[in-house]
Amino acid sequence: MNPNCKLKTAALAVILISASGVIMETQAANPILPMWEYIPDGEPYVFEDPDNPGKFRVYLYGSHDNLVTEYCGRDQVVWSAPVEDLNNWRCDGIIFESRRDANGKPLYANGQSDVLYAPDVTMKTDANGNKTYYLYPNNQAGGRQGMIAKSSRPDGPFEVCNWSSDDPKLAVGDLRFDPAVFVDDDGKVYGYWGFEESWGAEMDPENMATVKAGTKAVKNMIPSNKQDELFRFFEASSMRKIKDKYVLVYSRWTNDGEFGLPQSNYTLAYAYSDNPLGPFTYGGTIIDGRGRLTTPDGKTIATATPGGNTHGSIVEINGQWYVFYHRQTGTNEFSRQAMVAPIEVKVTEGPGGKVEISEGEYTSEGFELNGLNPLERHSAGIACYYTGPEPARASFPNFLFTGSYVDALRPKIEGYDKPYDLRVNHAPVVNNTAGSTVGYKYFNFDALSGDSNAKLLVSLTPGGIDSSIRIMIDDPVKGKEIGRLDISGALPQEAIELSTPVKIGKNVKGKHALFFVFDSPTKGKSTCTLNNFVFSK
């Protein structure tokens, strides 16, 4: 683990002991990076590992939510994983900071660097097969255009390559907010950008920064949320080429009442074309961060944070397509975490051919597509379903919860070189009031099916009131109750581990959703803080 990715201070005190008495390191569920890392706006790419020729890694580039009280941060890091082991992510360190000008002098008198927003990366290969990686860190500030930096390695470090020849503090270029850059098979380069206004252009391949001479940028390449009721472009352009089709992934502002919910920019959508600059055909929604669910009575609810922004893209890894996006955690929009969902992509080649992308499901699985292992201890913070007695509300930049939600911890840790060590890879679910439900999709129960000795061990911090937790599978209301935990109001309000026998029938095999349903005669007060849990046999 690169030391630039460590957080340095004192360790957290939570019960993280397994049934065997050993502290465990969990796999990379959703969120796919450790709970202490906040990487939104993720752009995933598969690049050759520069240290292992012929081997490939998935690199996730994003902004860095470490300013806590506002979006993003003043550095950008990259995480990567070998394509053959998507649970083994590592931090490759800080790849960019914009602290100094072209002459190596501080950009600002106070020595501070720019805030870096949603980035993108692209790769060019020259006639000799040499690869150059270009980073677009999205840092328009101080009267400058956004910087562009390049490196011979996908993990950097990246050095600015578009300084102005007239002023060492300025950069040149035509790309603006949320830049995305794409190198086509014929070597032509295209750029995309925009906030509530979609832009695209062919770029100069020599400088990778300016619109190519003799061409013009295309304004309103797809209609914005202020122009139509279909495309409704908001921000977060990301271009991918799939076979002979150009697929633009973007943040879409839904219509009020669409999907049975209030309008939101918490969805990623796509449009496609036979040409890199259009015209485009609207495709549909790829992921909805609200975790929307239609109840048996036909009502649609948000089962996760009800609003916020999102940004991400799609990538094919080992023949499987995924959408990478981010989720909101905590009580405001400034603690966003990297998520992934499998999707299906179908392309009908030829002029006018369709691109069909299935909508991904908001789950806790990450890359565990066959379901999470119930015999492995998991942080409660991988919850993908958390509702209260009344619906949660979004009021920018805050979220108002009447019940359960994932807390956005900024853990103080020192000396840990395993990023998924549960002593630090910890996010509790808090405010578990009576009428709240916390859920996980999905666990694979093959190993526990029909086991009469199975137990569920739950690490929690009691809230000082008499309460109980019903353990349900498949559905929190109409599903099967497999166990129950009673929590006495007399218990000390410190982390403890409770256990309950669970009745998992012989027919409970494969993937099932798991729910914790909180009951108490005391309304409006949290019954407990949920830390982590594991099944045993």
mmCIF file of C-alpha atoms in Angstrom, residues 83-444:
data_model
loop_
_atom_site.group_PDB
_atom_site.id
_atom_site.type_symbol
_atom_site.label_atom_id
_atom_site.label_comp_id
_atom_site.label_asym_id
_atom_site.label_seq_id
_atom_site.Cartn_x
_atom_site.Cartn_y
_atom_site.Cartn_z
ATOM 1 C CA VAL A 83 -7.972 -8.032 -13.858
ATOM 2 C CA GLU A 84 -7.678 -11.592 -12.529
ATOM 3 C CA ASP A 85 -8.333 -10.521 -8.914
ATOM 4 C CA LEU A 86 -10.856 -7.687 -8.680
ATOM 5 C CA ASN A 87 -10.988 -7.933 -4.885
ATOM 6 C CA ASN A 88 -7.328 -7.016 -4.528
ATOM 7 C CA TRP A 89 -7.303 -3.220 -4.914
ATOM 8 C CA ARG A 90 -4.270 -1.213 -3.967
ATOM 9 C CA CYS A 91 -3.614 2.495 -3.732
ATOM 10 C CA ASP A 92 -0.930 3.552 -6.220
ATOM 11 C CA GLY A 93 -0.508 6.908 -4.515
ATOM 12 C CA ILE A 94 -0.907 10.565 -5.334
ATOM 13 C CA ILE A 95 -0.665 11.028 -9.088
ATOM 14 C CA PHE A 96 -1.247 14.771 -9.323
ATOM 15 C CA GLU A 97 -1.291 18.042 -7.393
ATOM 16 C CA SER A 98 -1.363 21.495 -8.991
ATOM 17 C CA ARG A 99 0.829 23.342 -6.548
ATOM 18 C CA ARG A 100 3.529 24.916 -8.754
ATOM 19 C CA ASP A 101 3.680 26.863 -12.010
ATOM 20 C CA ALA A 102 5.683 26.189 -15.167
ATOM 21 C CA ASN A 103 8.834 27.561 -13.517
ATOM 22 C CA GLY A 104 8.447 25.478 -10.379
ATOM 23 C CA LYS A 105 7.271 28.404 -8.281
ATOM 24 C CA PRO A 106 4.164 28.274 -6.071
ATOM 25 C CA LEU A 107 0.928 28.961 -7.929
ATOM 26 C CA TYR A 108 -0.373 30.796 -4.880
ATOM 27 C CA ALA A 109 1.448 32.880 -2.301
ATOM 28 C CA ASN A 110 0.163 30.698 0.523
ATOM 29 C CA GLY A 111 1.533 27.562 -1.155
ATOM 30 C CA GLN A 112 -1.903 26.042 -1.532
ATOM 31 C CA SER A 113 -2.826 23.921 -4.536
ATOM 32 C CA ASP A 114 -5.971 23.895 -6.651
ATOM 33 C CA VAL A 115 -9.062 21.909 -5.818
ATOM 34 C CA LEU A 116 -9.192 19.089 -8.381
ATOM 35 C CA TYR A 117 -12.621 18.029 -9.595
ATOM 36 C CA ALA A 118 -13.786 15.070 -11.723
ATOM 37 C CA PRO A 119 -10.871 13.948 -13.946
ATOM 38 C CA ASP A 120 -10.437 11.774 -16.988
ATOM 39 C CA VAL A 121 -7.502 9.870 -18.495
ATOM 40 C CA THR A 122 -6.754 8.729 -22.022
ATOM 41 C CA MET A 123 -3.882 6.883 -23.674
ATOM 42 C CA LYS A 124 -2.044 7.458 -26.963
ATOM 43 C CA THR A 125 0.276 4.948 -28.600
ATOM 44 C CA ASP A 126 2.923 6.163 -31.059
ATOM 45 C CA ALA A 127 4.240 4.406 -34.154
ATOM 46 C CA ASN A 128 6.865 2.616 -32.054
ATOM 47 C CA GLY A 129 4.310 1.279 -29.593
ATOM 48 C CA ASN A 130 5.240 3.722 -26.830
ATOM 49 C CA LYS A 131 2.299 4.649 -24.608
ATOM 50 C CA THR A 132 1.596 8.106 -23.200
ATOM 51 C CA TYR A 133 -1.145 8.647 -20.642
ATOM 52 C CA TYR A 134 -2.893 12.025 -20.413
ATOM 53 C CA LEU A 135 -4.634 13.165 -17.244
ATOM 54 C CA TYR A 136 -7.288 15.890 -17.245
ATOM 55 C CA PRO A 137 -7.557 16.863 -13.551
ATOM 56 C CA ASN A 138 -10.340 19.442 -14.018
ATOM 57 C CA ASN A 139 -8.835 22.356 -12.135
ATOM 58 C CA GLN A 140 -9.930 25.553 -13.855
ATOM 59 C CA ALA A 141 -8.837 28.177 -11.354
ATOM 60 C CA GLY A 142 -6.959 31.435 -11.089
ATOM 61 C CA GLY A 143 -8.017 32.511 -14.588
ATOM 62 C CA ARG A 144 -6.460 29.389 -16.094
ATOM 63 C CA GLN A 145 -7.940 26.788 -18.361
ATOM 64 C CA GLY A 146 -7.770 23.252 -17.034
ATOM 65 C CA MET A 147 -4.350 21.691 -16.806
ATOM 66 C CA ILE A 148 -3.383 18.613 -18.802
ATOM 67 C CA ALA A 149 -0.650 16.330 -17.508
ATOM 68 C CA LYS A 150 1.083 13.360 -19.066
ATOM 69 C CA SER A 151 3.063 10.335 -17.975
ATOM 70 C CA SER A 152 4.626 7.212 -19.435
ATOM 71 C CA ARG A 153 2.838 5.165 -16.774
ATOM 72 C CA PRO A 154 -0.887 4.859 -15.960
ATOM 73 C CA ASP A 155 -0.109 5.402 -12.279
ATOM 74 C CA GLY A 156 1.940 8.544 -12.927
ATOM 75 C CA PRO A 157 3.359 10.757 -11.696
ATOM 76 C CA PHE A 158 1.822 13.156 -14.200
ATOM 77 C CA GLU A 159 3.494 16.387 -15.293
ATOM 78 C CA VAL A 160 1.632 19.372 -16.756
ATOM 79 C CA CYS A 161 2.111 19.628 -20.534
ATOM 80 C CA ASN A 162 -0.134 22.556 -21.559
ATOM 81 C CA TRP A 163 1.515 25.541 -19.909
ATOM 82 C CA SER A 164 1.065 28.850 -21.680
ATOM 83 C CA SER A 165 4.174 30.251 -23.371
ATOM 84 C CA ASP A 166 3.085 33.734 -22.284
ATOM 85 C CA ASP A 167 2.505 33.256 -18.561
ATOM 86 C CA PRO A 168 4.004 30.504 -16.377
ATOM 87 C CA LYS A 169 0.878 30.406 -14.210
ATOM 88 C CA LEU A 170 -1.560 29.860 -17.070
ATOM 89 C CA ALA A 171 -2.517 26.768 -19.065
ATOM 90 C CA VAL A 172 -3.960 26.688 -22.577
ATOM 91 C CA GLY A 173 -6.886 24.673 -23.855
ATOM 92 C CA ASP A 174 -10.542 24.608 -24.759
ATOM 93 C CA LEU A 175 -11.839 21.927 -22.395
ATOM 94 C CA ARG A 176 -14.004 23.108 -19.533
ATOM 95 C CA PHE A 177 -16.010 21.540 -16.703
ATOM 96 C CA ASP A 178 -15.905 17.726 -16.355
ATOM 97 C CA PRO A 179 -13.523 17.105 -19.257
ATOM 98 C CA ALA A 180 -13.531 13.737 -21.011
ATOM 99 C CA VAL A 181 -11.101 12.836 -23.793
ATOM 100 C CA PHE A 182 -11.238 9.900 -26.165
ATOM 101 C CA VAL A 183 -8.665 8.643 -28.702
ATOM 102 C CA ASP A 184 -10.359 6.857 -31.604
ATOM 103 C CA ASP A 185 -8.981 3.863 -33.490
ATOM 104 C CA ASP A 186 -7.822 6.142 -36.326
ATOM 105 C CA GLY A 187 -5.837 8.346 -33.944
ATOM 106 C CA LYS A 188 -8.295 11.224 -33.956
ATOM 107 C CA VAL A 189 -8.897 12.777 -30.550
ATOM 108 C CA TYR A 190 -12.239 14.007 -29.233
ATOM 109 C CA GLY A 191 -13.077 16.038 -26.158
ATOM 110 C CA TYR A 192 -16.323 16.385 -24.214
ATOM 111 C CA TRP A 193 -17.322 18.691 -21.393
ATOM 112 C CA GLY A 194 -20.149 20.720 -19.918
ATOM 113 C CA PHE A 195 -22.397 21.591 -17.005
ATOM 114 C CA GLU A 196 -26.091 21.791 -17.911
ATOM 115 C CA GLU A 197 -24.817 22.199 -21.479
ATOM 116 C CA SER A 198 -23.203 19.392 -23.449
ATOM 117 C CA TRP A 199 -20.174 20.159 -25.622
ATOM 118 C CA GLY A 200 -18.037 18.010 -27.912
ATOM 119 C CA ALA A 201 -15.171 18.692 -30.303
ATOM 120 C CA GLU A 202 -12.376 17.127 -32.290
ATOM 121 C CA MET A 203 -9.142 18.015 -30.520
ATOM 122 C CA ASP A 204 -5.645 18.763 -31.770
ATOM 123 C CA PRO A 205 -3.745 15.469 -31.360
ATOM 124 C CA GLU A 206 -0.462 17.346 -31.007
ATOM 125 C CA ASN A 207 -1.344 19.225 -27.834
ATOM 126 C CA MET A 208 -4.413 17.256 -26.646
ATOM 127 C CA ALA A 209 -5.777 20.572 -25.346
ATOM 128 C CA THR A 210 -7.293 22.744 -28.054
ATOM 129 C CA VAL A 211 -10.033 22.257 -30.637
ATOM 130 C CA LYS A 212 -8.491 21.116 -33.905
ATOM 131 C CA ALA A 213 -7.881 23.922 -36.366
ATOM 132 C CA GLY A 214 -10.567 24.136 -39.016
ATOM 133 C CA THR A 215 -13.211 22.501 -36.814
ATOM 134 C CA LYS A 216 -15.660 23.882 -34.287
ATOM 135 C CA ALA A 217 -16.960 22.664 -30.976
ATOM 136 C CA VAL A 218 -20.508 21.309 -31.059
ATOM 137 C CA LYS A 219 -22.748 23.065 -28.545
ATOM 138 C CA ASN A 220 -25.699 21.167 -27.082
ATOM 139 C CA MET A 221 -24.363 17.949 -28.528
ATOM 140 C CA ILE A 222 -27.174 16.294 -26.612
ATOM 141 C CA PRO A 223 -30.006 18.355 -25.077
ATOM 142 C CA SER A 224 -29.642 19.516 -21.495
ATOM 143 C CA ASN A 225 -32.028 19.170 -18.575
ATOM 144 C CA LYS A 226 -33.286 22.646 -19.457
ATOM 145 C CA GLN A 227 -34.001 21.797 -23.091
ATOM 146 C CA ASP A 228 -35.914 18.540 -23.267
ATOM 147 C CA GLU A 229 -37.632 15.809 -21.272
ATOM 148 C CA LEU A 230 -35.585 12.891 -22.596
ATOM 149 C CA PHE A 231 -31.788 13.332 -22.737
ATOM 150 C CA ARG A 232 -31.728 15.898 -19.875
ATOM 151 C CA PHE A 233 -27.917 16.199 -19.782
ATOM 152 C CA PHE A 234 -26.602 17.612 -16.518
ATOM 153 C CA GLU A 235 -22.835 16.943 -16.270
ATOM 154 C CA ALA A 236 -20.201 14.163 -16.065
ATOM 155 C CA SER A 237 -19.467 13.384 -19.727
ATOM 156 C CA SER A 238 -17.633 10.100 -20.341
ATOM 157 C CA MET A 239 -17.056 8.565 -23.779
ATOM 158 C CA ARG A 240 -16.547 4.889 -24.610
ATOM 159 C CA LYS A 241 -16.367 3.165 -28.002
ATOM 160 C CA ILE A 242 -18.026 -0.253 -28.170
ATOM 161 C CA LYS A 243 -17.549 -2.028 -31.492
ATOM 162 C CA ASP A 244 -18.588 0.623 -34.050
ATOM 163 C CA LYS A 245 -20.715 2.721 -31.668
ATOM 164 C CA TYR A 246 -19.862 5.768 -29.593
ATOM 165 C CA VAL A 247 -21.457 5.655 -26.156
ATOM 166 C CA LEU A 248 -21.677 8.803 -24.066
ATOM 167 C CA VAL A 249 -22.253 8.135 -20.361
ATOM 168 C CA TYR A 250 -23.423 11.142 -18.368
ATOM 169 C CA SER A 251 -25.237 12.373 -15.295
ATOM 170 C CA ARG A 252 -28.883 12.849 -16.171
ATOM 171 C CA TRP A 253 -31.364 15.042 -14.305
ATOM 172 C CA THR A 254 -34.553 13.002 -14.125
ATOM 173 C CA ASN A 255 -37.988 14.535 -14.616
ATOM 174 C CA ASP A 256 -40.094 15.220 -11.556
ATOM 175 C CA GLY A 257 -42.166 12.099 -10.973
ATOM 176 C CA GLU A 258 -40.081 9.957 -13.321
ATOM 177 C CA PHE A 259 -39.657 6.476 -11.826
ATOM 178 C CA GLY A 260 -42.243 7.570 -9.253
ATOM 179 C CA LEU A 261 -39.738 9.783 -7.407
ATOM 180 C CA PRO A 262 -38.824 13.487 -7.256
ATOM 181 C CA GLN A 263 -36.364 14.804 -9.846
ATOM 182 C CA SER A 264 -32.727 13.952 -9.196
ATOM 183 C CA ASN A 265 -29.256 14.054 -10.736
ATOM 184 C CA TYR A 266 -28.318 10.856 -8.881
ATOM 185 C CA THR A 267 -28.570 8.710 -12.034
ATOM 186 C CA LEU A 268 -26.194 7.825 -14.849
ATOM 187 C CA ALA A 269 -27.638 7.493 -18.338
ATOM 188 C CA TYR A 270 -26.243 6.908 -21.812
ATOM 189 C CA ALA A 271 -26.695 8.015 -25.396
ATOM 190 C CA TYR A 272 -25.130 6.463 -28.496
ATOM 191 C CA SER A 273 -24.197 7.355 -32.049
ATOM 192 C CA ASP A 274 -22.471 6.117 -35.194
ATOM 193 C CA ASN A 275 -20.194 9.152 -34.941
ATOM 194 C CA PRO A 276 -18.148 10.588 -32.064
ATOM 195 C CA LEU A 277 -19.928 13.961 -32.206
ATOM 196 C CA GLY A 278 -23.423 12.681 -32.954
ATOM 197 C CA PRO A 279 -26.236 12.867 -33.664
ATOM 198 C CA PHE A 280 -27.009 10.798 -30.560
ATOM 199 C CA THR A 281 -29.900 8.526 -29.648
ATOM 200 C CA TYR A 282 -31.000 8.351 -26.018
ATOM 201 C CA GLY A 283 -30.391 4.933 -24.501
ATOM 202 C CA GLY A 284 -31.647 4.876 -20.920
ATOM 203 C CA THR A 285 -30.615 4.717 -17.276
ATOM 204 C CA ILE A 286 -27.524 2.696 -16.326
ATOM 205 C CA ILE A 287 -27.613 3.136 -12.532
ATOM 206 C CA ASP A 288 -29.796 4.928 -9.998
ATOM 207 C CA GLY A 289 -27.997 5.801 -6.764
ATOM 208 C CA ARG A 290 -31.265 6.067 -4.867
ATOM 209 C CA GLY A 291 -31.651 2.290 -4.928
ATOM 210 C CA ARG A 292 -35.225 2.715 -6.015
ATOM 211 C CA LEU A 293 -37.679 -0.103 -5.333
ATOM 212 C CA THR A 294 -41.288 -0.643 -6.302
ATOM 213 C CA THR A 295 -43.293 -1.976 -3.364
ATOM 214 C CA PRO A 296 -46.100 -4.555 -3.772
ATOM 215 C CA ASP A 297 -48.680 -1.760 -3.657
ATOM 216 C CA GLY A 298 -47.046 -0.097 -6.681
ATOM 217 C CA LYS A 299 -45.340 2.725 -4.762
ATOM 218 C CA THR A 300 -41.722 3.571 -5.575
ATOM 219 C CA ILE A 301 -39.364 4.296 -2.690
ATOM 220 C CA ALA A 302 -35.700 5.211 -2.342
ATOM 221 C CA THR A 303 -33.991 2.502 -0.314
ATOM 222 C CA ALA A 304 -30.681 4.366 -0.068
ATOM 223 C CA THR A 305 -29.642 8.031 0.175
ATOM 224 C CA PRO A 306 -32.454 9.868 -1.647
ATOM 225 C CA GLY A 307 -30.380 12.328 -3.666
ATOM 226 C CA GLY A 308 -26.989 13.771 -4.497
ATOM 227 C CA ASN A 309 -24.841 13.721 -7.604
ATOM 228 C CA THR A 310 -23.091 10.892 -9.378
ATOM 229 C CA HIS A 311 -20.404 10.481 -12.000
ATOM 230 C CA GLY A 312 -18.862 7.395 -13.552
ATOM 231 C CA SER A 313 -18.527 5.211 -16.612
ATOM 232 C CA ILE A 314 -18.535 1.683 -17.976
ATOM 233 C CA VAL A 315 -15.760 -0.805 -18.714
ATOM 234 C CA GLU A 316 -15.435 -4.416 -19.842
ATOM 235 C CA ILE A 317 -13.278 -6.666 -17.642
ATOM 236 C CA ASN A 318 -12.755 -10.338 -18.460
ATOM 237 C CA GLY A 319 -15.785 -10.328 -20.750
ATOM 238 C CA GLN A 320 -18.093 -8.802 -18.130
ATOM 239 C CA TRP A 321 -19.301 -5.208 -18.370
ATOM 240 C CA TYR A 322 -19.531 -3.049 -15.244
ATOM 241 C CA VAL A 323 -20.758 0.427 -14.430
ATOM 242 C CA PHE A 324 -18.588 2.328 -11.953
ATOM 243 C CA TYR A 325 -20.303 5.124 -10.032
ATOM 244 C CA HIS A 326 -20.293 6.649 -6.557
ATOM 245 C CA ARG A 327 -22.672 6.595 -3.626
ATOM 246 C CA GLN A 328 -23.393 9.280 -1.085
ATOM 247 C CA THR A 329 -22.670 8.495 2.574
ATOM 248 C CA GLY A 330 -23.207 10.401 5.798
ATOM 249 C CA THR A 331 -25.423 13.451 6.050
ATOM 250 C CA ASN A 332 -24.063 15.601 3.212
ATOM 251 C CA GLU A 333 -22.727 15.307 -0.346
ATOM 252 C CA PHE A 334 -19.036 15.511 0.520
ATOM 253 C CA SER A 335 -18.252 11.886 1.442
ATOM 254 C CA ARG A 336 -18.722 9.872 -1.737
ATOM 255 C CA GLN A 337 -17.477 6.321 -2.285
ATOM 256 C CA ALA A 338 -16.692 4.188 -5.350
ATOM 257 C CA MET A 339 -19.281 1.567 -6.316
ATOM 258 C CA VAL A 340 -19.691 -0.980 -9.099
ATOM 259 C CA ALA A 341 -22.508 -3.019 -10.640
ATOM 260 C CA PRO A 342 -22.517 -5.614 -13.422
ATOM 261 C CA ILE A 343 -24.428 -4.673 -16.559
ATOM 262 C CA GLU A 344 -25.186 -6.218 -19.919
ATOM 263 C CA VAL A 345 -24.189 -4.440 -23.127
ATOM 264 C CA LYS A 346 -25.545 -5.413 -26.544
ATOM 265 C CA VAL A 347 -24.533 -3.642 -29.755
ATOM 266 C CA THR A 348 -26.172 -4.028 -33.137
ATOM 267 C CA GLU A 349 -23.428 -3.081 -35.566
ATOM 268 C CA GLY A 350 -23.880 -1.129 -38.755
ATOM 269 C CA PRO A 351 -25.378 2.285 -39.549
ATOM 270 C CA GLY A 352 -28.292 3.041 -37.259
ATOM 271 C CA GLY A 353 -27.593 0.032 -35.053
ATOM 272 C CA LYS A 354 -28.747 0.101 -31.430
ATOM 273 C CA VAL A 355 -26.802 0.020 -28.182
ATOM 274 C CA GLU A 356 -28.699 -1.649 -25.369
ATOM 275 C CA ILE A 357 -27.317 -1.384 -21.821
ATOM 276 C CA SER A 358 -29.175 -2.955 -18.928
ATOM 277 C CA GLU A 359 -29.739 -0.957 -15.766
ATOM 278 C CA GLY A 360 -27.377 -2.041 -12.996
ATOM 279 C CA GLU A 361 -28.694 -2.856 -9.546
ATOM 280 C CA TYR A 362 -27.528 -0.947 -6.468
ATOM 281 C CA THR A 363 -26.177 -3.754 -4.261
ATOM 282 C CA SER A 364 -23.621 -4.624 -1.584
ATOM 283 C CA GLU A 365 -21.879 -7.220 -3.753
ATOM 284 C CA GLY A 366 -19.163 -5.285 -5.543
ATOM 285 C CA PHE A 367 -17.365 -7.857 -7.699
ATOM 286 C CA GLU A 368 -18.776 -10.823 -5.746
ATOM 287 C CA LEU A 369 -21.319 -11.566 -8.470
ATOM 288 C CA ASN A 370 -22.313 -14.915 -6.968
ATOM 289 C CA GLY A 371 -23.155 -13.242 -3.660
ATOM 290 C CA LEU A 372 -21.176 -12.246 -0.578
ATOM 291 C CA ASN A 373 -19.748 -14.923 1.702
ATOM 292 C CA PRO A 374 -21.837 -15.008 4.914
ATOM 293 C CA LEU A 375 -18.955 -16.704 6.770
ATOM 294 C CA GLU A 376 -16.790 -13.644 6.182
ATOM 295 C CA ARG A 377 -17.192 -10.734 8.563
ATOM 296 C CA HIS A 378 -18.471 -7.570 6.864
ATOM 297 C CA SER A 379 -18.716 -3.988 7.965
ATOM 298 C CA ALA A 380 -22.290 -2.828 8.393
ATOM 299 C CA GLY A 381 -21.389 0.044 6.071
ATOM 300 C CA ILE A 382 -21.736 -2.105 2.955
ATOM 301 C CA ALA A 383 -25.514 -1.702 3.392
ATOM 302 C CA CYS A 384 -27.304 -0.946 0.124
ATOM 303 C CA TYR A 385 -30.738 -0.584 1.710
ATOM 304 C CA TYR A 386 -31.477 1.734 4.648
ATOM 305 C CA THR A 387 -34.871 3.204 5.345
ATOM 306 C CA GLY A 388 -36.518 4.869 8.333
ATOM 307 C CA PRO A 389 -40.040 5.198 9.688
ATOM 308 C CA GLU A 390 -40.462 8.168 7.324
ATOM 309 C CA PRO A 391 -38.745 8.731 3.964
ATOM 310 C CA ALA A 392 -35.367 10.453 4.012
ATOM 311 C CA ARG A 393 -35.123 13.863 2.334
ATOM 312 C CA ALA A 394 -32.424 15.685 0.397
ATOM 313 C CA SER A 395 -31.921 19.418 0.926
ATOM 314 C CA PHE A 396 -28.650 20.424 -0.740
ATOM 315 C CA PRO A 397 -26.060 19.717 0.423
ATOM 316 C CA ASN A 398 -27.600 17.801 3.314
ATOM 317 C CA PHE A 399 -29.607 14.618 3.798
ATOM 318 C CA LEU A 400 -32.224 14.326 6.517
ATOM 319 C CA PHE A 401 -32.809 10.806 7.851
ATOM 320 C CA THR A 402 -35.547 9.662 10.222
ATOM 321 C CA GLY A 403 -33.861 6.300 10.494
ATOM 322 C CA SER A 404 -30.821 4.284 9.455
ATOM 323 C CA TYR A 405 -27.950 5.569 7.328
ATOM 324 C CA VAL A 406 -24.272 4.802 6.736
ATOM 325 C CA ASP A 407 -22.029 7.073 8.777
ATOM 326 C CA ALA A 408 -19.157 8.724 6.923
ATOM 327 C CA LEU A 409 -16.241 8.086 9.251
ATOM 328 C CA ARG A 410 -12.869 9.711 8.771
ATOM 329 C CA PRO A 411 -10.984 7.140 10.848
ATOM 330 C CA LYS A 412 -7.791 8.054 12.595
ATOM 331 C CA ILE A 413 -5.384 5.224 11.947
ATOM 332 C CA GLU A 414 -1.687 4.571 11.939
ATOM 333 C CA GLY A 415 0.532 1.738 10.866
ATOM 334 C CA TYR A 416 -1.946 -0.351 8.898
ATOM 335 C CA ASP A 417 -0.641 -1.655 5.592
ATOM 336 C CA LYS A 418 -3.727 -3.728 4.723
ATOM 337 C CA PRO A 419 -6.380 -1.349 3.429
ATOM 338 C CA TYR A 420 -9.254 -3.805 4.055
ATOM 339 C CA ASP A 421 -8.272 -4.680 7.637
ATOM 340 C CA LEU A 422 -11.606 -4.422 9.464
ATOM 341 C CA ARG A 423 -9.987 -2.456 12.248
ATOM 342 C CA VAL A 424 -9.915 0.445 9.817
ATOM 343 C CA ASN A 425 -12.215 -0.645 6.982
ATOM 344 C CA HIS A 426 -15.147 0.310 9.170
ATOM 345 C CA ALA A 427 -18.330 2.301 8.613
ATOM 346 C CA PRO A 428 -21.197 1.877 11.079
ATOM 347 C CA VAL A 429 -24.880 2.148 10.282
ATOM 348 C CA VAL A 430 -26.324 4.641 12.745
ATOM 349 C CA ASN A 431 -29.672 6.119 13.815
ATOM 350 C CA ASN A 432 -31.408 2.752 13.736
ATOM 351 C CA THR A 433 -34.724 3.979 15.087
ATOM 352 C CA ALA A 434 -37.854 1.872 15.511
ATOM 353 C CA GLY A 435 -39.286 1.268 12.054
ATOM 354 C CA SER A 436 -35.886 1.327 10.341
ATOM 355 C CA THR A 437 -34.578 -1.382 8.029
ATOM 356 C CA VAL A 438 -31.010 -2.087 6.918
ATOM 357 C CA GLY A 439 -30.423 -4.442 4.014
ATOM 358 C CA TYR A 440 -27.716 -6.220 2.057
ATOM 359 C CA LYS A 441 -28.030 -7.580 -1.488
ATOM 360 C CA TYR A 442 -26.911 -10.321 -1.740
ATOM 361 C CA PHE A 443 -25.403 -13.119 0.355
ATOM 362 C CA ASN A 444 -24.808 -16.620 -0.975
#
